[in-house]
Amino acid sequence: MLSRKDLFKDTLRKAAHAWKRIIELRLSEEEAHMLRSYVDQPAFTDLHWGMFIPAIKGQGTEEQHEKWLPMAYKMQIIGCYAQTELGHGSNVQGLETTATFDPQTDEFVIHSPTLTSSKWWPGGLGKVSTHAVVYARLITGGQDHGVHGFIVQLRSLDDHSPLPGITVGDIGMKFGSGAYNSMDNGLLRFDHVRIPRNQMLMRVSQVSREGKFVQSDVPRQLVYGTMVYVRQTIVSDASCALARAVCIATRYSAVRRQFGSQNGGPETQVIDYKTQQSRLFPLLASAYAFRFVGEWLKWLYADVTQRLQANDFSTLPEAHACTAGLKSMTTSVTADAIEECRKLCGGHGYLSNSGLPELFAVYIPTCTYEGDNVVLLLQVARFLMKTVSQLGSGKKPVGTTAYMGRAEHLMQCRCEVERAEDWLKPSVILEAFEARAFRMSIACAKNLSKFSNPEDGFSELSPDLLEAAIAHCQLIVVSKYIEKLQQDIPGKGVKRQLKILCNVYALHLLHKHLGDFVTTSCITPKQGALANEQLRLLYSQVRPNAITLVDAFNYTDHYLGSVLGCYNGNVYQRLYEEAWKDPLNDTVVPDGYLEYVWPILKQHIRTARL
Amino acid sequence: MLSRKDLFKDTLRKAAHAWKRIIELRLSEEEAHMLRSYVDQPAFTDLHWGMFIPAIKGQGTEEQHEKWLPMAYKMQIIGCYAQTELGHGSNVQGLETTATFDPQTDEFVIHSPTLTSSKWWPGGLGKVSTHAVVYARLITGGQDHGVHGFIVQLRSLDDHSPLPGITVGDIGMKFGSGAYNSMDNGLLRFDHVRIPRNQMLMRVSQVSREGKFVQSDVPRQLVYGTMVYVRQTIVSDASCALARAVCIATRYSAVRRQFGSQNGGPETQVIDYKTQQSRLFPLLASAYAFRFVGEWLKWLYADVTQRLQANDFSTLPEAHACTAGLKSMTTSVTADAIEECRKLCGGHGYLSNSGLPELFAVYIPTCTYEGDNVVLLLQVARFLMKTVSQLGSGKKPVGTTAYMGRAEHLMQCRCEVERAEDWLKPSVILEAFEARAFRMSIACAKNLSKFSNPEDGFSELSPDLLEAAIAHCQLIVVSKYIEKLQQDIPGKGVKRQLKILCNVYALHLLHKHLGDFVTTSCITPKQGALANEQLRLLYSQVRPNAITLVDAFNYTDHYLGSVLGCYNGNVYQRLYEEAWKDPLNDTVVPDGYLEYVWPILKQHIRTARL
């Protein structure tokens, strides 16, 4: 309920308080990260720790590390990550800001040549950061060497005023009333701002004193390692956000009763309606599925890191495609699912104190940052087409595309389901998802081959390619869930419940994408109907444990931040109490009554001063 | 960017100003309605004019009209519509507020017996309304006669303070930063509040001086006529809201360029990407489709009204089911489509000044009010099942269910499409949609018949029934669009464009619900692939006229309220200018810097007072 200015000031206060505690308690980096994430509000510190420092670590030389990192770790400087511009987001190679080397002074001149080259969106830039890693086109001797990173001081460390040549400000309000409005997403323009040559991040490329551009022998693929890491955390976060929304909707669905009262008895809990179950339980299953695929991605990142250290880049393209696809798929599903959970809470879900509106508003940028979800899926599709094209060449597909190695089988296999319960077999589900994903890729490849120019074909068929990429990503999640179930899982009956959810996850996807499965002849219409029948039975099995399954996420009421999702289910009392806290209820007669309502009621509106 | 209190005060000011102009300009009721709707912000006046007055008109006696309407028309009293309670929304029959007749004093005693009986959500109730139509259980002589409406004064006309026994306030913040936060959605509790007997709305039922409950001979079906009217306006509004979002996304997609630069030339307009087209153009087509079905609903309402006046109730159930279904389907699609348009605007769509976040936040309650969308679809499904069950009885299905009369044909017909262009024939499309809708209904009816208790079956199969209802509603929209194209349409080439959009509308639905069409054997997988191919060709035909097709909605920049959607396409300049208007940019150094940032930078945080 705060104005933008008050909200922002409050965020600064929280960030300062968090930092104070981190120092007082001598927290480790990991602990500090956890403390900040539990503040649960976007702030400039996210960018300082999550982007500015990692950029210097990843792209800076050891010398640069020694100079900048100690200051950054102590927050003697506060940094942000100034990449996107008004005119360019996804196409990083199209950035327009220039960094021109001046051999006379041994400096780079950072400049914004056009309006669209204004840096736009970087968090922490608008009002707080003293420094930024700025991405700009490196120009030496009149030659453009593409986009590189530069450390640029933006504001005075004495009085915080912008340095000469720098125009900086906030880009304005964003979705929601809280959400990212606590963040000073900023704009930034340079008018021939000079920085010393050694502030170019020079791990991968260097500019010499004479202005000579040199590429070092550090493999560029190293960048992908970081990407795999960042996207792995995004997938884990997707699971957490989804679990939060599902926890609220599930608990409230058990409290809320509507219709179905017989002989004056209580009405039916809305969680007992099949329409509610068929929308809610697949989301519950997805929250678990994303958690398991997130855990697996952690393993994948470790594996990739180990290989990189041994100069083995063989699995990198597949790992990159896989994380890109999972980032895209899980965040898109989560964004939609949060809104679906809000709808599942009926009218009261629209209240801010349900927690769902702001959860939605703060989550949705995830679909855009670190790679726009559609652009990422197209990268996956490109990788799939490449994999398909190499199938004949003897080059074996690896990792999550290994299934494509069984091309002959997957093109011929027929689903053996005869009764609804046959759909409970993991092998049956897995084969159906593999065959569907593979056949969709093959169909795309076939259609692509009809075009004389492959790029024209790729662009023309891109909607179909997106669908093939999604089918592949869904297969990954299903298969990793099934793998998880082959492990030991402690707790009595836990594995059984997780198996049920795994089947719910797979069969709801099968029902949703029935057209894919049937038109590729992976299953028959009859088998599709049996899957739907089995799905209904599974919902009945989820129902008795639904509350336990969301309690298991272990969110405190404080963190959940939802009146509808409170643990003890005392929803109506809480709603009533919360209502009175609205500022509008400070007075019985609202501010503005005398000026604007009274003259209407008393028929004085013609002469009223409005 | 206003706080809740300031936003609300500002809304009161706008409402007063609008009322002043309405009086000064002597506007007709229709003109006044238009003026208010162009203020384009939810306010208490919406409920006064849209619910309070119509409720008295529809449910009050002539005597009551004479007493209350003149005061209401002059706004000497301001009213709201107090139906929903904390514990009951959809299930109106479950409302708990009581109105007990006291024959001793000839009064009703209005009372809130439980916490959940608190009135909750009524707009205009929280801070402004002096009166309300309150829905409560009528109790006379210890007998409960169900829910009826009562006119209750809430606040003093002298000083606006709540009358004795009345607790009233605002229910708090809602989704978004603006949206419905300009509305004082309220809560209301009664502690034995007494009103004269003649304040029960007595057109349909009466309570006599002795406390005898009497039903008048006014047909209850009249209520349905009003429902048809209200839902028809909701469908028209859906088209307007969708058109607004599509207009923004389409214009910005033509301005925005990303990737695809060749030899230093300009990058590709994002509207030229097939992935963008395949998401955007179906929404453009839907905006037109909803407009035409909205126009047809106006005709339907007129037809129903005429029949009611002639005591012909025969078409009412069908008209009621049809409007319920269309309300549900068009508002659900529109809510999702607004968010999809925001995504189609990439990162900048997340800025408030894109107009899309608030359009979404203000639109989504439409999916809940005037009938929850899922509950409505279940009503449609129930009507469809009834229609199917009567097919053998010789009772001919009417109106939008008339197609079910051709049962034999629809169960046997086979789609004749052999080449992609065959999908352009309206008759082919219509038959495919009719067969699909019919076969889905029949399949549901068959599965229902396996249950010994039909209600158990209905509840168990409700997810499938929802899908059948949606198929039916989509058929209505497709068929009304096709009917529209059989009429004369002025303007050179206009009809051709509208035909293309009609095909886009139908074929994108066919692709989206391919599983339905194929598993019911309405089309073959091959025909599905041909439809998809044709769809791609159609997108290319929409592209050259896409901008004109959204300009035709004729929104002013002022009303559109979107920097990204501005008519002249000067998006980047506008974004840059708007950014500086944020309050955070009032000062170079933000409020809070000295207290919370400086101590961090200067390593004084341990001793700082936070």
Short mmCIF file of N, CA and C in Angstrom, two decimals, chain A residues 4 86 120-121 169-176 181 185-187, chain B residues 1 40 177-178 244-245 247-249 251-252 338 341-342 345-360 556-567 570-583 585:
data_model
loop_
_atom_site.label_atom_id
_atom_site.label_comp_id
_atom_site.label_asym_id
_atom_site.label_seq_id
_atom_site.Cartn_x
_atom_site.Cartn_y
_atom_site.Cartn_z
N ARG A 4 5.39 4.59 -4.59
CA ARG A 4 6.65 4.10 -5.17
C ARG A 4 7.85 4.54 -4.34
N LEU A 86 17.41 -0.02 -24.66
CA LEU A 86 16.04 0.28 -25.07
C LEU A 86 15.68 -0.50 -26.34
N TRP A 120 18.76 0.04 -20.57
CA TRP A 120 17.37 0.04 -20.13
C TRP A 120 17.07 -1.27 -19.41
N TRP A 121 16.55 -1.22 -18.26
CA TRP A 121 16.14 -2.37 -17.43
C TRP A 121 17.12 -2.79 -16.33
N GLY A 169 18.78 7.17 -14.48
CA GLY A 169 17.51 7.34 -13.77
C GLY A 169 16.74 6.03 -13.76
N ASP A 170 15.58 6.09 -13.16
CA ASP A 170 14.71 4.91 -13.04
C ASP A 170 13.76 4.85 -14.25
N ILE A 171 13.44 3.64 -14.71
CA ILE A 171 12.59 3.55 -15.91
C ILE A 171 11.10 3.57 -15.61
N GLY A 172 10.72 3.62 -14.34
CA GLY A 172 9.29 3.78 -14.01
C GLY A 172 8.63 2.53 -13.47
N MET A 173 7.32 2.65 -13.25
CA MET A 173 6.55 1.60 -12.59
C MET A 173 6.42 0.36 -13.47
N LYS A 174 6.31 -0.77 -12.78
CA LYS A 174 6.15 -2.06 -13.46
C LYS A 174 4.92 -2.79 -12.93
N PHE A 175 4.65 -3.96 -13.49
CA PHE A 175 3.49 -4.79 -13.16
C PHE A 175 3.34 -4.93 -11.63
N GLY A 176 2.11 -4.84 -11.16
CA GLY A 176 1.83 -5.08 -9.74
C GLY A 176 1.98 -3.84 -8.89
N ASN A 181 8.59 -3.19 -8.27
CA ASN A 181 8.63 -1.75 -8.02
C ASN A 181 9.55 -1.40 -6.86
N ASN A 185 15.06 -0.55 -11.52
CA ASN A 185 15.47 -0.84 -12.89
C ASN A 185 15.76 0.49 -13.56
N GLY A 186 16.92 0.57 -14.21
CA GLY A 186 17.37 1.90 -14.62
C GLY A 186 17.63 2.10 -16.09
N LEU A 187 17.79 3.38 -16.44
CA LEU A 187 18.24 3.76 -17.77
C LEU A 187 19.56 4.49 -17.60
N MET B 1 0.76 5.54 -9.58
CA MET B 1 1.81 5.69 -8.58
C MET B 1 1.28 6.27 -7.28
N ASP B 40 -13.02 5.09 -17.59
CA ASP B 40 -12.17 3.91 -17.70
C ASP B 40 -11.46 3.58 -16.40
N SER B 177 -1.74 -2.23 -9.34
CA SER B 177 -1.50 -1.00 -8.56
C SER B 177 -2.68 -0.06 -8.70
N GLY B 178 -3.32 -0.06 -9.87
CA GLY B 178 -4.53 0.73 -10.04
C GLY B 178 -5.70 -0.23 -10.03
N ARG B 244 -8.19 -4.06 -27.52
CA ARG B 244 -7.26 -3.08 -26.97
C ARG B 244 -5.87 -3.71 -26.78
N ALA B 245 -5.85 -4.89 -26.19
CA ALA B 245 -4.57 -5.57 -25.97
C ALA B 245 -3.92 -5.94 -27.30
N CYS B 247 -4.37 -4.51 -30.17
CA CYS B 247 -3.94 -3.29 -30.85
C CYS B 247 -2.54 -2.89 -30.37
N ILE B 248 -2.35 -2.94 -29.06
CA ILE B 248 -1.04 -2.58 -28.48
C ILE B 248 0.04 -3.54 -28.99
N ALA B 249 -0.24 -4.83 -28.88
CA ALA B 249 0.78 -5.83 -29.22
C ALA B 249 1.09 -5.81 -30.71
N ARG B 251 0.74 -3.19 -32.91
CA ARG B 251 1.50 -2.00 -33.29
C ARG B 251 2.95 -2.10 -32.82
N TYR B 252 3.13 -2.54 -31.59
CA TYR B 252 4.50 -2.62 -31.08
C TYR B 252 5.31 -3.69 -31.83
N ILE B 338 -4.89 -11.12 -22.92
CA ILE B 338 -4.25 -9.86 -22.52
C ILE B 338 -2.84 -10.15 -22.01
N CYS B 341 -0.65 -11.01 -24.91
CA CYS B 341 -0.23 -9.79 -25.62
C CYS B 341 0.92 -9.11 -24.88
N ARG B 342 0.85 -9.13 -23.55
CA ARG B 342 1.94 -8.54 -22.77
C ARG B 342 3.24 -9.29 -23.05
N CYS B 345 4.92 -8.44 -26.20
CA CYS B 345 5.64 -7.17 -26.19
C CYS B 345 7.01 -7.30 -25.52
N GLY B 346 7.42 -8.54 -25.20
CA GLY B 346 8.75 -8.74 -24.62
C GLY B 346 8.91 -8.03 -23.30
N GLY B 347 10.13 -7.68 -22.97
CA GLY B 347 10.43 -7.07 -21.68
C GLY B 347 9.64 -5.79 -21.43
N HIS B 348 9.53 -4.94 -22.43
CA HIS B 348 8.87 -3.65 -22.23
C HIS B 348 7.38 -3.80 -21.89
N GLY B 349 6.80 -4.94 -22.23
CA GLY B 349 5.40 -5.18 -21.87
C GLY B 349 5.18 -5.22 -20.36
N TYR B 350 6.26 -5.42 -19.62
CA TYR B 350 6.18 -5.50 -18.15
C TYR B 350 6.11 -4.11 -17.52
N LEU B 351 6.42 -3.08 -18.28
CA LEU B 351 6.29 -1.71 -17.77
C LEU B 351 4.82 -1.33 -17.66
N SER B 352 4.47 -0.64 -16.60
CA SER B 352 3.07 -0.21 -16.44
C SER B 352 2.61 0.61 -17.62
N ASN B 353 3.49 1.46 -18.16
CA ASN B 353 3.04 2.34 -19.23
C ASN B 353 2.83 1.61 -20.56
N SER B 354 3.09 0.30 -20.60
CA SER B 354 2.67 -0.48 -21.77
C SER B 354 1.15 -0.60 -21.78
N GLY B 355 0.55 -0.34 -20.62
CA GLY B 355 -0.90 -0.40 -20.50
C GLY B 355 -1.42 -1.81 -20.23
N LEU B 356 -0.59 -2.82 -20.49
CA LEU B 356 -1.09 -4.19 -20.43
C LEU B 356 -1.21 -4.74 -19.02
N PRO B 357 -0.25 -4.45 -18.12
CA PRO B 357 -0.42 -4.98 -16.76
C PRO B 357 -1.74 -4.55 -16.11
N GLU B 358 -2.08 -3.28 -16.22
CA GLU B 358 -3.31 -2.82 -15.57
C GLU B 358 -4.55 -3.28 -16.33
N LEU B 359 -4.43 -3.40 -17.65
CA LEU B 359 -5.56 -3.93 -18.42
C LEU B 359 -5.87 -5.35 -17.95
N PHE B 360 -4.83 -6.11 -17.72
CA PHE B 360 -5.00 -7.47 -17.21
C PHE B 360 -5.63 -7.45 -15.81
N THR B 556 -8.34 5.87 -29.52
CA THR B 556 -7.42 7.01 -29.44
C THR B 556 -6.22 6.60 -28.57
N ASP B 557 -5.11 7.29 -28.77
CA ASP B 557 -3.93 7.03 -27.92
C ASP B 557 -4.29 7.24 -26.46
N HIS B 558 -5.11 8.26 -26.21
CA HIS B 558 -5.49 8.58 -24.84
C HIS B 558 -6.21 7.40 -24.18
N TYR B 559 -7.18 6.84 -24.90
CA TYR B 559 -7.96 5.74 -24.36
C TYR B 559 -7.13 4.47 -24.27
N LEU B 560 -6.30 4.24 -25.29
CA LEU B 560 -5.47 3.03 -25.32
C LEU B 560 -4.51 3.03 -24.13
N GLY B 561 -4.00 4.21 -23.80
CA GLY B 561 -3.17 4.34 -22.58
C GLY B 561 -1.93 3.48 -22.61
N SER B 562 -1.30 3.38 -23.78
CA SER B 562 -0.12 2.53 -23.89
C SER B 562 0.96 3.22 -24.69
N VAL B 563 2.14 3.31 -24.09
CA VAL B 563 3.28 3.87 -24.80
C VAL B 563 3.65 2.97 -25.97
N LEU B 564 3.58 1.66 -25.76
CA LEU B 564 3.98 0.71 -26.81
C LEU B 564 3.00 0.70 -27.98
N GLY B 565 1.75 1.06 -27.70
CA GLY B 565 0.73 0.96 -28.73
C GLY B 565 0.41 2.29 -29.41
N CYS B 566 1.23 3.31 -29.18
CA CYS B 566 0.86 4.63 -29.71
C CYS B 566 0.78 4.61 -31.24
N TYR B 567 -0.15 5.40 -31.74
CA TYR B 567 -0.53 5.35 -33.16
C TYR B 567 0.64 5.66 -34.09
N ASN B 570 6.05 6.04 -32.33
CA ASN B 570 7.24 6.68 -31.77
C ASN B 570 7.51 6.14 -30.36
N VAL B 571 7.68 4.84 -30.29
CA VAL B 571 7.68 4.14 -29.02
C VAL B 571 8.87 4.48 -28.13
N TYR B 572 10.06 4.47 -28.70
CA TYR B 572 11.25 4.62 -27.86
C TYR B 572 11.34 6.01 -27.25
N GLN B 573 10.99 7.02 -28.05
CA GLN B 573 10.98 8.38 -27.54
C GLN B 573 10.00 8.50 -26.37
N ARG B 574 8.82 7.91 -26.57
CA ARG B 574 7.78 7.99 -25.54
C ARG B 574 8.21 7.25 -24.26
N LEU B 575 8.82 6.07 -24.43
CA LEU B 575 9.28 5.32 -23.27
C LEU B 575 10.27 6.15 -22.47
N TYR B 576 11.17 6.80 -23.20
CA TYR B 576 12.23 7.59 -22.55
C TYR B 576 11.63 8.77 -21.79
N GLU B 577 10.68 9.43 -22.43
CA GLU B 577 10.05 10.60 -21.77
C GLU B 577 9.24 10.18 -20.55
N GLU B 578 8.50 9.08 -20.70
CA GLU B 578 7.66 8.62 -19.59
C GLU B 578 8.49 8.25 -18.36
N ALA B 579 9.65 7.65 -18.62
CA ALA B 579 10.49 7.17 -17.52
C ALA B 579 10.78 8.30 -16.53
N TRP B 580 11.06 9.47 -17.06
CA TRP B 580 11.47 10.58 -16.18
C TRP B 580 10.34 11.07 -15.30
N LYS B 581 9.12 10.65 -15.60
CA LYS B 581 7.98 11.11 -14.78
C LYS B 581 7.83 10.31 -13.49
N ASP B 582 8.57 9.21 -13.35
CA ASP B 582 8.41 8.43 -12.13
C ASP B 582 8.90 9.25 -10.93
N PRO B 583 8.15 9.19 -9.82
CA PRO B 583 8.52 9.96 -8.63
C PRO B 583 9.96 9.69 -8.17
N ASN B 585 12.43 9.65 -9.84
CA ASN B 585 13.34 10.53 -10.57
C ASN B 585 13.21 12.00 -10.16
#
